[in-house]
């Protein structure tokens, strides 16, 4: 795998004119952040050696390079999921490549179901910790050049980046929540009993992504900031039928606020 990572990074380096410091993984419906990037290059996933291809509506499937808030960045407009049939190594492959490109910080966004009864649709939740209910992406032989065999996860989500985000949100008068994210395989939305189970475990929100990328980033000692948009509720008395289109619509309502937060946090770096 190490040679594939290096091969992919070498290819990308021949196509770009910037040296990105920050990588941003744009989740469902959050691709509009790309409109705020002063774009220097775009590369389709299908053109990149060894790269998977996103199959989900709302995920365009390209890397965007340029400046955001004056900082060189790369944005993934579309991510990969375990439920698409990819291995965990494939799901997290882009994060490995980002590290090889010299990325210093990883920003991750997603749409998730709120299981905290104090949450409402449209809430922004800064992720403070996670519960992994997916296969761990580090299972298998360890590549020492990438990171240690056993990875400390006591600070999976960087406290300094969290403090910047909370300050930025308050400065702009943006309402936010903090909480624990549970990562599940999907692709089904949870049953009422599963929502209850996930809440009992200690989670505030649940989704089908993010955790694998964060684990791999921490394996490589890359600081992470992650945020969820609460797109539906898994709370007793508030559970209704939900579709992917409704998830995208819920996220769209708060995307401008989320863009403001991410841009200002990056500016503070």
PDB file of N, CA, C and O in Angstrom, residues 190-229:
ATOM      1  N   UNK A 190     -30.972   4.289  10.897  1.00  0.00           N
ATOM      2  CA  UNK A 190     -31.172   3.449  12.075  1.00  0.00           C
ATOM      3  C   UNK A 190     -32.646   3.199  12.379  1.00  0.00           C
ATOM      4  O   UNK A 190     -33.512   4.039  12.100  1.00  0.00           O
ATOM      5  N   UNK A 191     -32.915   2.054  12.981  1.00  0.00           N
ATOM      6  CA  UNK A 191     -34.245   1.767  13.525  1.00  0.00           C
ATOM      7  C   UNK A 191     -34.394   2.530  14.842  1.00  0.00           C
ATOM      8  O   UNK A 191     -33.398   2.959  15.446  1.00  0.00           O
ATOM      9  N   UNK A 192     -35.618   2.710  15.338  1.00  0.00           N
ATOM     10  CA  UNK A 192     -35.789   3.370  16.641  1.00  0.00           C
ATOM     11  C   UNK A 192     -34.990   2.699  17.752  1.00  0.00           C
ATOM     12  O   UNK A 192     -34.403   3.385  18.595  1.00  0.00           O
ATOM     13  N   UNK A 193     -34.943   1.375  17.742  1.00  0.00           N
ATOM     14  CA  UNK A 193     -34.179   0.666  18.776  1.00  0.00           C
ATOM     15  C   UNK A 193     -32.684   0.907  18.623  1.00  0.00           C
ATOM     16  O   UNK A 193     -31.946   1.011  19.625  1.00  0.00           O
ATOM     17  N   UNK A 194     -32.210   1.003  17.380  1.00  0.00           N
ATOM     18  CA  UNK A 194     -30.795   1.284  17.161  1.00  0.00           C
ATOM     19  C   UNK A 194     -30.436   2.700  17.594  1.00  0.00           C
ATOM     20  O   UNK A 194     -29.365   2.934  18.182  1.00  0.00           O
ATOM     21  N   UNK A 195     -31.331   3.657  17.320  1.00  0.00           N
ATOM     22  CA  UNK A 195     -31.107   5.014  17.813  1.00  0.00           C
ATOM     23  C   UNK A 195     -30.978   5.008  19.339  1.00  0.00           C
ATOM     24  O   UNK A 195     -30.094   5.649  19.910  1.00  0.00           O
ATOM     25  N   UNK A 196     -31.873   4.297  20.003  1.00  0.00           N
ATOM     26  CA  UNK A 196     -31.860   4.234  21.467  1.00  0.00           C
ATOM     27  C   UNK A 196     -30.557   3.601  21.963  1.00  0.00           C
ATOM     28  O   UNK A 196     -29.939   4.066  22.925  1.00  0.00           O
ATOM     29  N   UNK A 197     -30.145   2.531  21.285  1.00  0.00           N
ATOM     30  CA  UNK A 197     -28.899   1.840  21.634  1.00  0.00           C
ATOM     31  C   UNK A 197     -27.703   2.778  21.500  1.00  0.00           C
ATOM     32  O   UNK A 197     -26.839   2.851  22.391  1.00  0.00           O
ATOM     33  N   UNK A 198     -27.662   3.530  20.402  1.00  0.00           N
ATOM     34  CA  UNK A 198     -26.538   4.431  20.150  1.00  0.00           C
ATOM     35  C   UNK A 198     -26.512   5.561  21.174  1.00  0.00           C
ATOM     36  O   UNK A 198     -25.445   5.950  21.672  1.00  0.00           O
ATOM     37  N   UNK A 199     -27.676   6.065  21.525  1.00  0.00           N
ATOM     38  CA  UNK A 199     -27.746   7.095  22.569  1.00  0.00           C
ATOM     39  C   UNK A 199     -27.297   6.530  23.919  1.00  0.00           C
ATOM     40  O   UNK A 199     -26.570   7.194  24.674  1.00  0.00           O
ATOM     41  N   UNK A 200     -27.685   5.294  24.207  1.00  0.00           N
ATOM     42  CA  UNK A 200     -27.304   4.659  25.462  1.00  0.00           C
ATOM     43  C   UNK A 200     -25.793   4.481  25.562  1.00  0.00           C
ATOM     44  O   UNK A 200     -25.211   4.567  26.649  1.00  0.00           O
ATOM     45  N   UNK A 201     -25.143   4.266  24.426  1.00  0.00           N
ATOM     46  CA  UNK A 201     -23.691   4.129  24.408  1.00  0.00           C
ATOM     47  C   UNK A 201     -22.981   5.436  24.766  1.00  0.00           C
ATOM     48  O   UNK A 201     -21.808   5.423  25.147  1.00  0.00           O
ATOM     49  N   UNK A 202     -23.697   6.554  24.615  1.00  0.00           N
ATOM     50  CA  UNK A 202     -23.096   7.840  24.947  1.00  0.00           C
ATOM     51  C   UNK A 202     -22.916   8.785  23.782  1.00  0.00           C
ATOM     52  O   UNK A 202     -22.264   9.821  23.911  1.00  0.00           O
ATOM     53  N   UNK A 203     -23.496   8.450  22.629  1.00  0.00           N
ATOM     54  CA  UNK A 203     -23.357   9.313  21.457  1.00  0.00           C
ATOM     55  C   UNK A 203     -24.435  10.391  21.425  1.00  0.00           C
ATOM     56  O   UNK A 203     -25.507  10.242  22.013  1.00  0.00           O
ATOM     57  N   UNK A 204     -24.122  11.469  20.730  1.00  0.00           N
ATOM     58  CA  UNK A 204     -25.083  12.558  20.502  1.00  0.00           C
ATOM     59  C   UNK A 204     -25.583  12.589  19.066  1.00  0.00           C
ATOM     60  O   UNK A 204     -26.635  13.172  18.792  1.00  0.00           O
ATOM     61  N   UNK A 205     -24.810  11.984  18.163  1.00  0.00           N
ATOM     62  CA  UNK A 205     -25.185  11.942  16.751  1.00  0.00           C
ATOM     63  C   UNK A 205     -24.612  10.677  16.135  1.00  0.00           C
ATOM     64  O   UNK A 205     -23.657  10.094  16.657  1.00  0.00           O
ATOM     65  N   UNK A 206     -25.209  10.269  15.011  1.00  0.00           N
ATOM     66  CA  UNK A 206     -24.782   9.031  14.368  1.00  0.00           C
ATOM     67  C   UNK A 206     -24.743   9.231  12.859  1.00  0.00           C
ATOM     68  O   UNK A 206     -25.595   9.913  12.281  1.00  0.00           O
ATOM     69  N   UNK A 207     -23.722   8.645  12.227  1.00  0.00           N
ATOM     70  CA  UNK A 207     -23.595   8.742  10.784  1.00  0.00           C
ATOM     71  C   UNK A 207     -22.769   7.599  10.224  1.00  0.00           C
ATOM     72  O   UNK A 207     -22.358   6.694  10.960  1.00  0.00           O
ATOM     73  N   UNK A 208     -22.519   7.658   8.924  1.00  0.00           N
ATOM     74  CA  UNK A 208     -21.915   6.523   8.213  1.00  0.00           C
ATOM     75  C   UNK A 208     -20.513   6.826   7.690  1.00  0.00           C
ATOM     76  O   UNK A 208     -20.049   6.179   6.749  1.00  0.00           O
ATOM     77  N   UNK A 209     -19.835   7.798   8.293  1.00  0.00           N
ATOM     78  CA  UNK A 209     -18.525   8.197   7.764  1.00  0.00           C
ATOM     79  C   UNK A 209     -17.644   8.733   8.877  1.00  0.00           C
ATOM     80  O   UNK A 209     -17.870   8.461  10.055  1.00  0.00           O
ATOM     81  N   UNK A 210     -16.626   9.467   8.492  1.00  0.00           N
ATOM     82  CA  UNK A 210     -15.791  10.301   9.370  1.00  0.00           C
ATOM     83  C   UNK A 210     -14.836   9.530  10.271  1.00  0.00           C
ATOM     84  O   UNK A 210     -13.627   9.785  10.273  1.00  0.00           O
ATOM     85  N   UNK A 211     -15.346   8.573  11.041  1.00  0.00           N
ATOM     86  CA  UNK A 211     -14.511   7.882  12.018  1.00  0.00           C
ATOM     87  C   UNK A 211     -13.297   7.199  11.372  1.00  0.00           C
ATOM     88  O   UNK A 211     -12.172   7.338  11.873  1.00  0.00           O
ATOM     89  N   UNK A 212     -13.461   6.465  10.256  1.00  0.00           N
ATOM     90  CA  UNK A 212     -12.279   5.841   9.660  1.00  0.00           C
ATOM     91  C   UNK A 212     -11.198   6.847   9.260  1.00  0.00           C
ATOM     92  O   UNK A 212     -10.003   6.626   9.510  1.00  0.00           O
ATOM     93  N   UNK A 213     -11.610   7.961   8.659  1.00  0.00           N
ATOM     94  CA  UNK A 213     -10.649   8.970   8.232  1.00  0.00           C
ATOM     95  C   UNK A 213      -9.920   9.577   9.432  1.00  0.00           C
ATOM     96  O   UNK A 213      -8.721   9.858   9.381  1.00  0.00           O
ATOM     97  N   UNK A 214     -10.663   9.782  10.516  1.00  0.00           N
ATOM     98  CA  UNK A 214     -10.067  10.370  11.712  1.00  0.00           C
ATOM     99  C   UNK A 214      -9.055   9.413  12.339  1.00  0.00           C
ATOM    100  O   UNK A 214      -7.961   9.819  12.752  1.00  0.00           O
ATOM    101  N   UNK A 215      -9.400   8.137  12.408  1.00  0.00           N
ATOM    102  CA  UNK A 215      -8.475   7.154  12.978  1.00  0.00           C
ATOM    103  C   UNK A 215      -7.171   7.128  12.192  1.00  0.00           C
ATOM    104  O   UNK A 215      -6.070   7.134  12.764  1.00  0.00           O
ATOM    105  N   UNK A 216      -7.268   7.119  10.877  1.00  0.00           N
ATOM    106  CA  UNK A 216      -6.073   7.080  10.039  1.00  0.00           C
ATOM    107  C   UNK A 216      -5.273   8.380  10.163  1.00  0.00           C
ATOM    108  O   UNK A 216      -4.033   8.370  10.200  1.00  0.00           O
ATOM    109  N   UNK A 217      -5.965   9.510  10.257  1.00  0.00           N
ATOM    110  CA  UNK A 217      -5.268  10.785  10.453  1.00  0.00           C
ATOM    111  C   UNK A 217      -4.485  10.773  11.763  1.00  0.00           C
ATOM    112  O   UNK A 217      -3.324  11.203  11.823  1.00  0.00           O
ATOM    113  N   UNK A 218      -5.086  10.261  12.816  1.00  0.00           N
ATOM    114  CA  UNK A 218      -4.401  10.214  14.101  1.00  0.00           C
ATOM    115  C   UNK A 218      -3.260   9.204  14.088  1.00  0.00           C
ATOM    116  O   UNK A 218      -2.260   9.385  14.778  1.00  0.00           O
ATOM    117  N   UNK A 219      -3.412   8.144  13.309  1.00  0.00           N
ATOM    118  CA  UNK A 219      -2.315   7.187  13.135  1.00  0.00           C
ATOM    119  C   UNK A 219      -1.071   7.886  12.605  1.00  0.00           C
ATOM    120  O   UNK A 219       0.065   7.516  12.950  1.00  0.00           O
ATOM    121  N   UNK A 220      -1.295   8.928  11.790  1.00  0.00           N
ATOM    122  CA  UNK A 220      -0.188   9.670  11.192  1.00  0.00           C
ATOM    123  C   UNK A 220       0.070  10.987  11.926  1.00  0.00           C
ATOM    124  O   UNK A 220       0.757  11.871  11.408  1.00  0.00           O
ATOM    125  N   UNK A 221      -0.521  11.122  13.116  1.00  0.00           N
ATOM    126  CA  UNK A 221      -0.317  12.299  13.980  1.00  0.00           C
ATOM    127  C   UNK A 221      -0.775  13.598  13.331  1.00  0.00           C
ATOM    128  O   UNK A 221      -0.156  14.658  13.497  1.00  0.00           O
ATOM    129  N   UNK A 222      -1.874  13.530  12.582  1.00  0.00           N
ATOM    130  CA  UNK A 222      -2.445  14.702  11.930  1.00  0.00           C
ATOM    131  C   UNK A 222      -3.600  15.244  12.779  1.00  0.00           C
ATOM    132  O   UNK A 222      -4.547  14.521  13.049  1.00  0.00           O
ATOM    133  N   UNK A 223      -3.545  16.508  13.232  1.00  0.00           N
ATOM    134  CA  UNK A 223      -4.643  17.078  14.011  1.00  0.00           C
ATOM    135  C   UNK A 223      -5.926  17.152  13.180  1.00  0.00           C
ATOM    136  O   UNK A 223      -5.886  17.442  11.981  1.00  0.00           O
ATOM    137  N   UNK A 224      -7.084  16.924  13.852  1.00  0.00           N
ATOM    138  CA  UNK A 224      -8.368  16.843  13.158  1.00  0.00           C
ATOM    139  C   UNK A 224      -9.385  17.794  13.789  1.00  0.00           C
ATOM    140  O   UNK A 224      -9.494  17.890  15.018  1.00  0.00           O
ATOM    141  N   UNK A 225     -10.126  18.485  12.924  1.00  0.00           N
ATOM    142  CA  UNK A 225     -11.339  19.202  13.333  1.00  0.00           C
ATOM    143  C   UNK A 225     -12.492  18.619  12.532  1.00  0.00           C
ATOM    144  O   UNK A 225     -12.396  18.479  11.311  1.00  0.00           O
ATOM    145  N   UNK A 226     -13.582  18.259  13.211  1.00  0.00           N
ATOM    146  CA  UNK A 226     -14.721  17.644  12.517  1.00  0.00           C
ATOM    147  C   UNK A 226     -16.028  18.241  13.006  1.00  0.00           C
ATOM    148  O   UNK A 226     -16.171  18.575  14.189  1.00  0.00           O
ATOM    149  N   UNK A 227     -16.972  18.342  12.095  1.00  0.00           N
ATOM    150  CA  UNK A 227     -18.260  18.954  12.408  1.00  0.00           C
ATOM    151  C   UNK A 227     -19.376  18.184  11.713  1.00  0.00           C
ATOM    152  O   UNK A 227     -19.228  17.727  10.579  1.00  0.00           O
ATOM    153  N   UNK A 228     -20.488  18.021  12.428  1.00  0.00           N
ATOM    154  CA  UNK A 228     -21.690  17.384  11.881  1.00  0.00           C
ATOM    155  C   UNK A 228     -22.802  18.413  11.736  1.00  0.00           C
ATOM    156  O   UNK A 228     -22.943  19.309  12.579  1.00  0.00           O
ATOM    157  N   UNK A 229     -23.599  18.258  10.686  1.00  0.00           N
ATOM    158  CA  UNK A 229     -24.862  18.974  10.579  1.00  0.00           C
ATOM    159  C   UNK A 229     -25.963  17.969  10.888  1.00  0.00           C
ATOM    160  O   UNK A 229     -26.035  16.912  10.262  1.00  0.00           O
TER     161      UNK A 229
END
